[in-house]
mmCIF file of C-alpha atoms in Angstrom:
data_model
loop_
_atom_site.group_PDB
_atom_site.id
_atom_site.type_symbol
_atom_site.label_atom_id
_atom_site.label_comp_id
_atom_site.label_asym_id
_atom_site.label_seq_id
_atom_site.Cartn_x
_atom_site.Cartn_y
_atom_site.Cartn_z
ATOM 1 C CA UNK A 4 107.597 11.448 126.965
ATOM 2 C CA UNK A 5 110.923 9.712 124.654
ATOM 3 C CA UNK A 6 112.103 6.013 126.147
ATOM 4 C CA UNK A 7 114.389 6.022 128.735
ATOM 5 C CA UNK A 8 118.109 5.640 128.368
ATOM 6 C CA UNK A 9 119.560 2.091 129.644
ATOM 7 C CA UNK A 10 121.134 3.205 132.755
ATOM 8 C CA UNK A 11 118.972 6.282 133.483
ATOM 9 C CA UNK A 12 117.397 7.313 136.824
ATOM 10 C CA UNK A 13 113.675 7.572 136.525
ATOM 11 C CA UNK A 14 112.412 9.823 139.230
ATOM 12 C CA UNK A 15 109.135 9.236 140.873
ATOM 13 C CA UNK A 16 109.256 5.623 141.317
ATOM 14 C CA UNK A 17 108.857 3.918 144.537
ATOM 15 C CA UNK A 18 112.042 1.930 145.696
ATOM 16 C CA UNK A 19 110.015 -1.264 144.630
ATOM 17 C CA UNK A 20 109.296 0.248 141.444
ATOM 18 C CA UNK A 21 113.422 1.095 141.234
ATOM 19 C CA UNK A 22 114.298 -2.763 142.144
ATOM 20 C CA UNK A 23 111.928 -4.211 139.348
ATOM 21 C CA UNK A 24 113.232 -1.980 136.671
ATOM 22 C CA UNK A 25 116.853 -2.684 137.555
ATOM 23 C CA UNK A 26 115.840 -6.556 137.491
ATOM 24 C CA UNK A 27 114.694 -5.326 134.012
ATOM 25 C CA UNK A 28 117.733 -4.187 132.773
ATOM 26 C CA UNK A 29 118.972 -6.732 133.800
ATOM 27 C CA UNK A 30 117.472 -9.622 132.513
ATOM 28 C CA UNK A 31 115.352 -7.921 129.492
ATOM 29 C CA UNK A 32 111.952 -9.086 130.992
ATOM 30 C CA UNK A 33 109.929 -9.418 134.532
ATOM 31 C CA UNK A 34 107.242 -11.856 135.248
ATOM 32 C CA UNK A 35 104.479 -11.013 137.475
ATOM 33 C CA UNK A 36 104.524 -14.128 139.742
ATOM 34 C CA UNK A 37 108.068 -14.046 140.381
ATOM 35 C CA UNK A 38 108.009 -10.579 141.768
ATOM 36 C CA UNK A 39 105.091 -11.322 143.921
ATOM 37 C CA UNK A 40 107.068 -13.900 145.241
ATOM 38 C CA UNK A 41 110.395 -11.816 145.701
ATOM 39 C CA UNK A 42 108.506 -8.934 147.446
ATOM 40 C CA UNK A 43 105.891 -10.753 149.437
ATOM 41 C CA UNK A 44 103.190 -8.652 147.993
ATOM 42 C CA UNK A 45 100.237 -9.619 145.370
ATOM 43 C CA UNK A 46 100.372 -10.139 142.090
ATOM 44 C CA UNK A 47 97.991 -6.745 141.985
ATOM 45 C CA UNK A 48 100.803 -5.074 143.610
ATOM 46 C CA UNK A 49 102.828 -6.200 140.870
ATOM 47 C CA UNK A 50 100.704 -5.550 137.745
ATOM 48 C CA UNK A 51 100.326 -2.219 139.361
ATOM 49 C CA UNK A 52 104.254 -1.567 139.529
ATOM 50 C CA UNK A 53 104.365 -2.080 135.420
ATOM 51 C CA UNK A 54 101.479 -0.245 134.663
ATOM 52 C CA UNK A 55 103.397 2.504 136.943
ATOM 53 C CA UNK A 56 106.810 1.866 134.908
ATOM 54 C CA UNK A 57 104.799 1.594 131.451
ATOM 55 C CA UNK A 58 103.091 4.997 131.930
ATOM 56 C CA UNK A 59 107.156 6.460 132.864
ATOM 57 C CA UNK A 60 107.959 4.941 128.992
ATOM 58 C CA UNK A 61 110.754 2.451 131.421
ATOM 59 C CA UNK A 62 108.677 -1.238 130.358
ATOM 60 C CA UNK A 63 106.374 -1.964 127.923
ATOM 61 C CA UNK A 64 103.852 -4.876 129.252
ATOM 62 C CA UNK A 65 103.933 -8.751 127.883
ATOM 63 C CA UNK A 66 101.517 -11.330 128.679
ATOM 64 C CA UNK A 67 102.400 -12.133 132.311
ATOM 65 C CA UNK A 68 104.633 -9.684 132.465
ATOM 66 C CA UNK A 69 106.787 -6.818 131.106
ATOM 67 C CA UNK A 70 109.960 -6.187 128.865
ATOM 68 C CA UNK A 71 112.289 -3.233 128.938
ATOM 69 C CA UNK A 72 111.088 -0.210 126.420
ATOM 70 C CA UNK A 73 113.283 1.378 124.289
ATOM 71 C CA UNK A 74 113.631 3.122 120.997
ATOM 72 C CA UNK A 75 117.297 4.291 121.256
ATOM 73 C CA UNK A 76 119.397 1.903 122.711
ATOM 74 C CA UNK A 77 118.950 -2.443 122.511
ATOM 75 C CA UNK A 78 118.902 -4.313 125.804
ATOM 76 C CA UNK A 79 122.313 -6.239 126.699
ATOM 77 C CA UNK A 80 122.769 -9.390 124.317
ATOM 78 C CA UNK A 81 122.462 -11.780 127.498
ATOM 79 C CA UNK A 82 119.860 -10.124 128.647
ATOM 80 C CA UNK A 83 117.966 -10.495 125.178
ATOM 81 C CA UNK A 84 118.428 -14.097 125.661
ATOM 82 C CA UNK A 85 115.821 -13.868 128.942
ATOM 83 C CA UNK A 86 113.273 -12.130 126.356
ATOM 84 C CA UNK A 87 110.783 -14.627 124.964
ATOM 85 C CA UNK A 88 113.164 -17.481 125.657
ATOM 86 C CA UNK A 89 110.740 -20.131 124.733
ATOM 87 C CA UNK A 90 108.905 -18.307 121.501
ATOM 88 C CA UNK A 91 112.413 -18.000 120.102
ATOM 89 C CA UNK A 92 113.011 -21.590 120.363
ATOM 90 C CA UNK A 93 109.587 -22.649 118.785
ATOM 91 C CA UNK A 94 110.473 -19.925 116.214
ATOM 92 C CA UNK A 95 114.031 -21.281 116.033
ATOM 93 C CA UNK A 96 112.357 -24.896 114.753
ATOM 94 C CA UNK A 97 109.616 -23.874 112.622
ATOM 95 C CA UNK A 98 111.877 -21.916 110.495
ATOM 96 C CA UNK A 99 115.006 -24.472 110.731
ATOM 97 C CA UNK A 100 111.979 -27.016 109.484
ATOM 98 C CA UNK A 101 111.135 -24.991 106.437
ATOM 99 C CA UNK A 102 114.915 -24.841 105.236
ATOM 100 C CA UNK A 103 115.890 -28.159 103.144
ATOM 101 C CA UNK A 104 119.185 -30.006 103.351
ATOM 102 C CA UNK A 105 121.014 -29.608 100.448
ATOM 103 C CA UNK A 106 121.480 -25.639 100.303
ATOM 104 C CA UNK A 107 122.641 -22.159 101.150
ATOM 105 C CA UNK A 108 122.156 -19.533 103.909
ATOM 106 C CA UNK A 109 122.801 -16.526 105.084
ATOM 107 C CA UNK A 110 122.195 -16.204 109.164
ATOM 108 C CA UNK A 111 122.284 -12.970 110.893
ATOM 109 C CA UNK A 112 123.178 -11.613 113.994
ATOM 110 C CA UNK A 113 120.624 -11.896 116.728
ATOM 111 C CA UNK A 114 118.992 -14.834 119.519
ATOM 112 C CA UNK A 115 116.287 -15.718 117.404
ATOM 113 C CA UNK A 116 118.487 -16.277 114.428
ATOM 114 C CA UNK A 117 120.726 -18.052 116.967
ATOM 115 C CA UNK A 118 118.116 -20.689 117.706
ATOM 116 C CA UNK A 119 117.253 -21.206 113.637
ATOM 117 C CA UNK A 120 121.003 -22.341 113.819
ATOM 118 C CA UNK A 121 120.684 -24.602 117.033
ATOM 119 C CA UNK A 122 117.537 -26.244 114.932
ATOM 120 C CA UNK A 123 119.516 -26.778 111.816
ATOM 121 C CA UNK A 124 122.753 -29.322 113.253
ATOM 122 C CA UNK A 125 120.929 -32.340 111.828
ATOM 123 C CA UNK A 126 120.524 -31.015 108.590
ATOM 124 C CA UNK A 127 123.062 -31.741 105.755
ATOM 125 C CA UNK A 128 124.880 -30.908 102.876
ATOM 126 C CA UNK A 129 124.702 -27.147 103.899
ATOM 127 C CA UNK A 130 126.630 -24.120 103.533
ATOM 128 C CA UNK A 131 126.263 -21.255 105.853
ATOM 129 C CA UNK A 132 127.588 -17.642 105.870
ATOM 130 C CA UNK A 133 127.565 -15.850 108.607
ATOM 131 C CA UNK A 134 128.709 -12.828 110.150
ATOM 132 C CA UNK A 135 127.372 -14.158 113.384
ATOM 133 C CA UNK A 136 130.336 -15.948 115.783
ATOM 134 C CA UNK A 137 127.675 -17.371 117.978
ATOM 135 C CA UNK A 138 125.942 -19.019 114.716
ATOM 136 C CA UNK A 139 129.651 -20.346 113.275
ATOM 137 C CA UNK A 140 130.493 -21.591 116.813
ATOM 138 C CA UNK A 141 127.046 -23.767 116.802
ATOM 139 C CA UNK A 142 127.564 -25.351 113.539
ATOM 140 C CA UNK A 143 131.689 -25.463 112.400
ATOM 141 C CA UNK A 144 131.523 -29.044 114.230
ATOM 142 C CA UNK A 145 128.911 -30.651 111.906
ATOM 143 C CA UNK A 146 130.533 -32.666 109.843
ATOM 144 C CA UNK A 147 127.785 -31.925 106.827
ATOM 145 C CA UNK A 148 127.799 -28.446 107.263
ATOM 146 C CA UNK A 149 130.023 -26.110 105.760
ATOM 147 C CA UNK A 150 130.586 -22.390 107.602
ATOM 148 C CA UNK A 151 132.112 -19.538 105.815
ATOM 149 C CA UNK A 152 132.273 -16.726 108.539
ATOM 150 C CA UNK A 153 132.881 -12.889 107.322
ATOM 151 C CA UNK A 154 135.624 -11.472 108.001
ATOM 152 C CA UNK A 155 135.901 -7.736 109.872
ATOM 153 C CA UNK A 156 135.265 -5.714 113.325
ATOM 154 C CA UNK A 157 133.812 -8.061 116.096
ATOM 155 C CA UNK A 158 131.262 -6.631 118.392
ATOM 156 C CA UNK A 159 131.879 -6.788 121.511
ATOM 157 C CA UNK A 160 128.913 -7.184 122.506
ATOM 158 C CA UNK A 161 127.128 -10.022 120.939
ATOM 159 C CA UNK A 162 129.684 -11.576 118.483
ATOM 160 C CA UNK A 163 128.859 -9.414 115.074
ATOM 161 C CA UNK A 164 130.886 -9.066 112.656
ATOM 162 C CA UNK A 165 129.875 -6.197 110.522
ATOM 163 C CA UNK A 166 131.885 -3.248 108.527
ATOM 164 C CA UNK A 167 132.511 -2.732 105.066
ATOM 165 C CA UNK A 168 135.302 -6.562 104.801
ATOM 166 C CA UNK A 169 131.959 -8.543 105.941
ATOM 167 C CA UNK A 170 129.643 -6.372 103.818
ATOM 168 C CA UNK A 171 132.430 -7.171 100.666
ATOM 169 C CA UNK A 172 132.163 -10.755 101.640
ATOM 170 C CA UNK A 173 128.751 -11.234 101.739
ATOM 171 C CA UNK A 174 128.609 -9.849 98.564
ATOM 172 C CA UNK A 175 130.552 -12.873 96.739
ATOM 173 C CA UNK A 176 127.717 -14.834 97.064
ATOM 174 C CA UNK A 177 124.063 -15.939 95.886
ATOM 175 C CA UNK A 178 122.065 -18.068 98.388
ATOM 176 C CA UNK A 179 118.928 -19.820 98.260
ATOM 177 C CA UNK A 180 117.862 -18.750 101.756
ATOM 178 C CA UNK A 181 118.733 -15.484 104.286
ATOM 179 C CA UNK A 182 117.627 -15.601 108.173
ATOM 180 C CA UNK A 183 117.499 -12.432 109.445
ATOM 181 C CA UNK A 184 115.989 -11.281 112.752
ATOM 182 C CA UNK A 185 114.943 -7.729 113.407
ATOM 183 C CA UNK A 186 114.726 -5.270 116.601
ATOM 184 C CA UNK A 187 111.703 -3.649 116.177
ATOM 185 C CA UNK A 188 108.547 -3.971 113.419
ATOM 186 C CA UNK A 189 106.732 -0.959 113.483
ATOM 187 C CA UNK A 190 102.553 -0.967 112.313
ATOM 188 C CA UNK A 191 103.454 -0.046 108.299
ATOM 189 C CA UNK A 192 105.707 -3.336 107.724
ATOM 190 C CA UNK A 193 109.342 -1.699 108.496
ATOM 191 C CA UNK A 194 112.051 -3.646 109.749
ATOM 192 C CA UNK A 195 113.903 -1.590 112.414
ATOM 193 C CA UNK A 196 117.178 -2.155 114.466
ATOM 194 C CA UNK A 197 119.541 0.486 116.822
ATOM 195 C CA UNK A 198 123.703 -0.158 115.090
ATOM 196 C CA UNK A 199 122.963 1.359 111.472
ATOM 197 C CA UNK A 200 126.304 -1.021 110.633
ATOM 198 C CA UNK A 201 124.609 -3.916 111.782
ATOM 199 C CA UNK A 202 121.758 -3.200 109.192
ATOM 200 C CA UNK A 203 123.905 -2.209 106.733
ATOM 201 C CA UNK A 204 125.196 -5.873 106.660
ATOM 202 C CA UNK A 205 121.503 -7.035 106.570
ATOM 203 C CA UNK A 206 120.855 -5.065 103.897
ATOM 204 C CA UNK A 207 123.919 -7.191 102.032
ATOM 205 C CA UNK A 208 122.146 -10.472 103.295
ATOM 206 C CA UNK A 209 118.982 -9.551 102.059
ATOM 207 C CA UNK A 210 120.139 -8.237 98.505
ATOM 208 C CA UNK A 211 122.391 -11.282 97.827
ATOM 209 C CA UNK A 212 119.413 -14.479 98.813
ATOM 210 C CA UNK A 213 116.691 -15.695 96.609
ATOM 211 C CA UNK A 214 114.416 -16.346 99.675
ATOM 212 C CA UNK A 215 114.551 -14.274 102.874
ATOM 213 C CA UNK A 216 113.389 -15.823 105.876
ATOM 214 C CA UNK A 217 112.403 -12.885 109.157
ATOM 215 C CA UNK A 218 112.259 -14.355 112.479
ATOM 216 C CA UNK A 219 110.906 -12.406 114.959
ATOM 217 C CA UNK A 220 108.557 -12.869 118.543
ATOM 218 C CA UNK A 221 105.657 -10.703 118.847
ATOM 219 C CA UNK A 222 107.643 -8.847 121.855
ATOM 220 C CA UNK A 223 109.333 -7.289 118.614
ATOM 221 C CA UNK A 224 106.225 -5.846 117.681
ATOM 222 C CA UNK A 225 105.769 -3.746 120.851
ATOM 223 C CA UNK A 226 109.310 -1.917 120.606
ATOM 224 C CA UNK A 227 111.186 0.839 118.530
ATOM 225 C CA UNK A 228 114.172 1.443 116.636
ATOM 226 C CA UNK A 229 115.836 3.917 114.895
ATOM 227 C CA UNK A 230 117.050 2.413 111.672
ATOM 228 C CA UNK A 231 115.941 0.698 108.859
ATOM 229 C CA UNK A 232 116.814 -2.643 108.064
ATOM 230 C CA UNK A 233 114.127 -3.441 104.617
ATOM 231 C CA UNK A 234 110.001 -3.127 104.478
ATOM 232 C CA UNK A 235 107.715 -6.091 105.018
ATOM 233 C CA UNK A 236 107.763 -6.623 101.530
ATOM 234 C CA UNK A 237 111.345 -7.882 100.925
ATOM 235 C CA UNK A 238 110.610 -10.441 102.658
ATOM 236 C CA UNK A 239 108.951 -14.140 101.504
ATOM 237 C CA UNK A 240 108.270 -15.702 104.592
ATOM 238 C CA UNK A 241 107.734 -15.094 108.050
ATOM 239 C CA UNK A 242 107.960 -17.207 111.077
ATOM 240 C CA UNK A 243 106.894 -15.436 114.668
ATOM 241 C CA UNK A 244 105.125 -17.071 117.543
ATOM 242 C CA UNK A 245 101.531 -15.832 117.163
ATOM 243 C CA UNK A 246 98.944 -13.995 115.611
ATOM 244 C CA UNK A 247 100.180 -10.576 113.790
ATOM 245 C CA UNK A 248 97.938 -7.582 114.659
ATOM 246 C CA UNK A 249 95.329 -7.286 112.313
ATOM 247 C CA UNK A 250 96.872 -4.122 109.890
ATOM 248 C CA UNK A 251 100.564 -6.048 110.343
ATOM 249 C CA UNK A 252 98.805 -9.283 109.009
ATOM 250 C CA UNK A 253 96.486 -7.768 105.886
ATOM 251 C CA UNK A 254 100.143 -6.350 105.014
ATOM 252 C CA UNK A 255 101.600 -9.495 104.646
ATOM 253 C CA UNK A 256 98.176 -10.925 102.862
ATOM 254 C CA UNK A 257 98.366 -8.587 100.045
ATOM 255 C CA UNK A 258 102.419 -8.886 99.406
ATOM 256 C CA UNK A 259 101.806 -12.601 99.532
ATOM 257 C CA UNK A 260 104.287 -13.269 102.530
ATOM 258 C CA UNK A 261 104.136 -16.309 104.420
ATOM 259 C CA UNK A 262 103.412 -16.293 107.658
ATOM 260 C CA UNK A 263 104.066 -19.127 110.173
ATOM 261 C CA UNK A 264 102.661 -18.956 114.030
ATOM 262 C CA UNK A 265 104.933 -21.367 115.869
ATOM 263 C CA UNK A 266 103.345 -20.478 118.785
ATOM 264 C CA UNK A 267 99.386 -19.882 117.981
ATOM 265 C CA UNK A 268 96.689 -19.015 120.732
ATOM 266 C CA UNK A 269 93.515 -21.126 120.759
ATOM 267 C CA UNK A 270 91.108 -19.803 119.056
ATOM 268 C CA UNK A 271 89.177 -18.297 121.766
ATOM 269 C CA UNK A 272 91.993 -16.781 122.921
ATOM 270 C CA UNK A 273 92.246 -14.099 119.703
ATOM 271 C CA UNK A 274 90.614 -11.751 119.231
ATOM 272 C CA UNK A 275 88.848 -11.540 115.842
ATOM 273 C CA UNK A 276 89.997 -8.001 115.574
ATOM 274 C CA UNK A 277 93.459 -8.925 115.353
ATOM 275 C CA UNK A 278 93.080 -12.128 113.113
ATOM 276 C CA UNK A 279 95.177 -12.111 109.887
ATOM 277 C CA UNK A 280 93.956 -13.333 106.853
ATOM 278 C CA UNK A 281 93.973 -17.214 107.061
ATOM 279 C CA UNK A 282 95.700 -17.423 103.531
ATOM 280 C CA UNK A 283 99.058 -16.444 104.256
ATOM 281 C CA UNK A 284 98.952 -18.554 108.091
ATOM 282 C CA UNK A 285 100.100 -21.429 108.673
ATOM 283 C CA UNK A 286 99.777 -22.614 112.331
ATOM 284 C CA UNK A 287 101.803 -25.600 113.788
ATOM 285 C CA UNK A 288 100.039 -26.637 116.291
#
C-alpha cells in the first residue's frame, strides 16, 4: 500500500480518526495527550486510533504522537514548522555554534535551515548566500552579516527561489560552509526531497562549498521522498537531535562524518542496538 496523497479521503476510518487525520494535515503532527483532551477519551484509545491510521499509511508514529506520512507530497510549509519544533530549534543552535565569525556560507530552503539562520544573528563579518527568502528576512537587518539572495522564480508555498537563474548565481561562489536540509533520509544514506527544482539548487550548493553541514531531525529518518539530493558521503557534518539508527550511524562512522546530537537521550533511553560508534558523535547535553 502506498502513502495517502494529501487531501485524499481514507475509507474505513471512524469519525474521530478522520478528524485526527485532518488535524495532522493542518498542523503536521498530532500528540496523544492533546488528542485525548480534545476528544475526551483515554490516551490508550488515541494510541489505537494512531496505530490504525499508521496501518492505513496515513500517519507515521513519533514519540508521543504521530506525523503525516507521505512519500510523494511534502507537508505544507507552515505545517512543517510545527513538526519537531523544539528539536529543530536545538539543531539550529548546535549548527550555528559550529560556524565561526568571518566566514561565507550557503543556506538553502527549509524550516530547520531557518532555525540555523535565527541562531546566527549574533555572528559577525559573515557573507550569507541563500535561495530562501525567509532566511534573507531573518538576517538582512544585521549590520555585520551581508546577505545575497539568489534570483529567479519564488515558490509561493515557502519562499524558495528556484530555477536556472538561482543555480547560476550559486555557481559564482565558493563558500566555506553550506547548510542544507532534506525532507527524508533513507537507511542507505540517500538524502531525499520532493521538488527536483529545489534539489538542483541544493546540489549546486553542495558542489560549491568547502564543508557541507546537513541539519535534519530524526523524523526525517521515518519518511520517504522521490528525488535524490545527494549521498550522505557528500556531507561533512550531520547535526540532528538524537542518536542515529545503527545502520546509518555506521555509514557516518565509516565515511568520517561528524555527527552532532543536539538533544541526546539519557543513556538508559537509547537502545544499544541503535547506538552509533562513539568516535563520530558529539553529544551536547
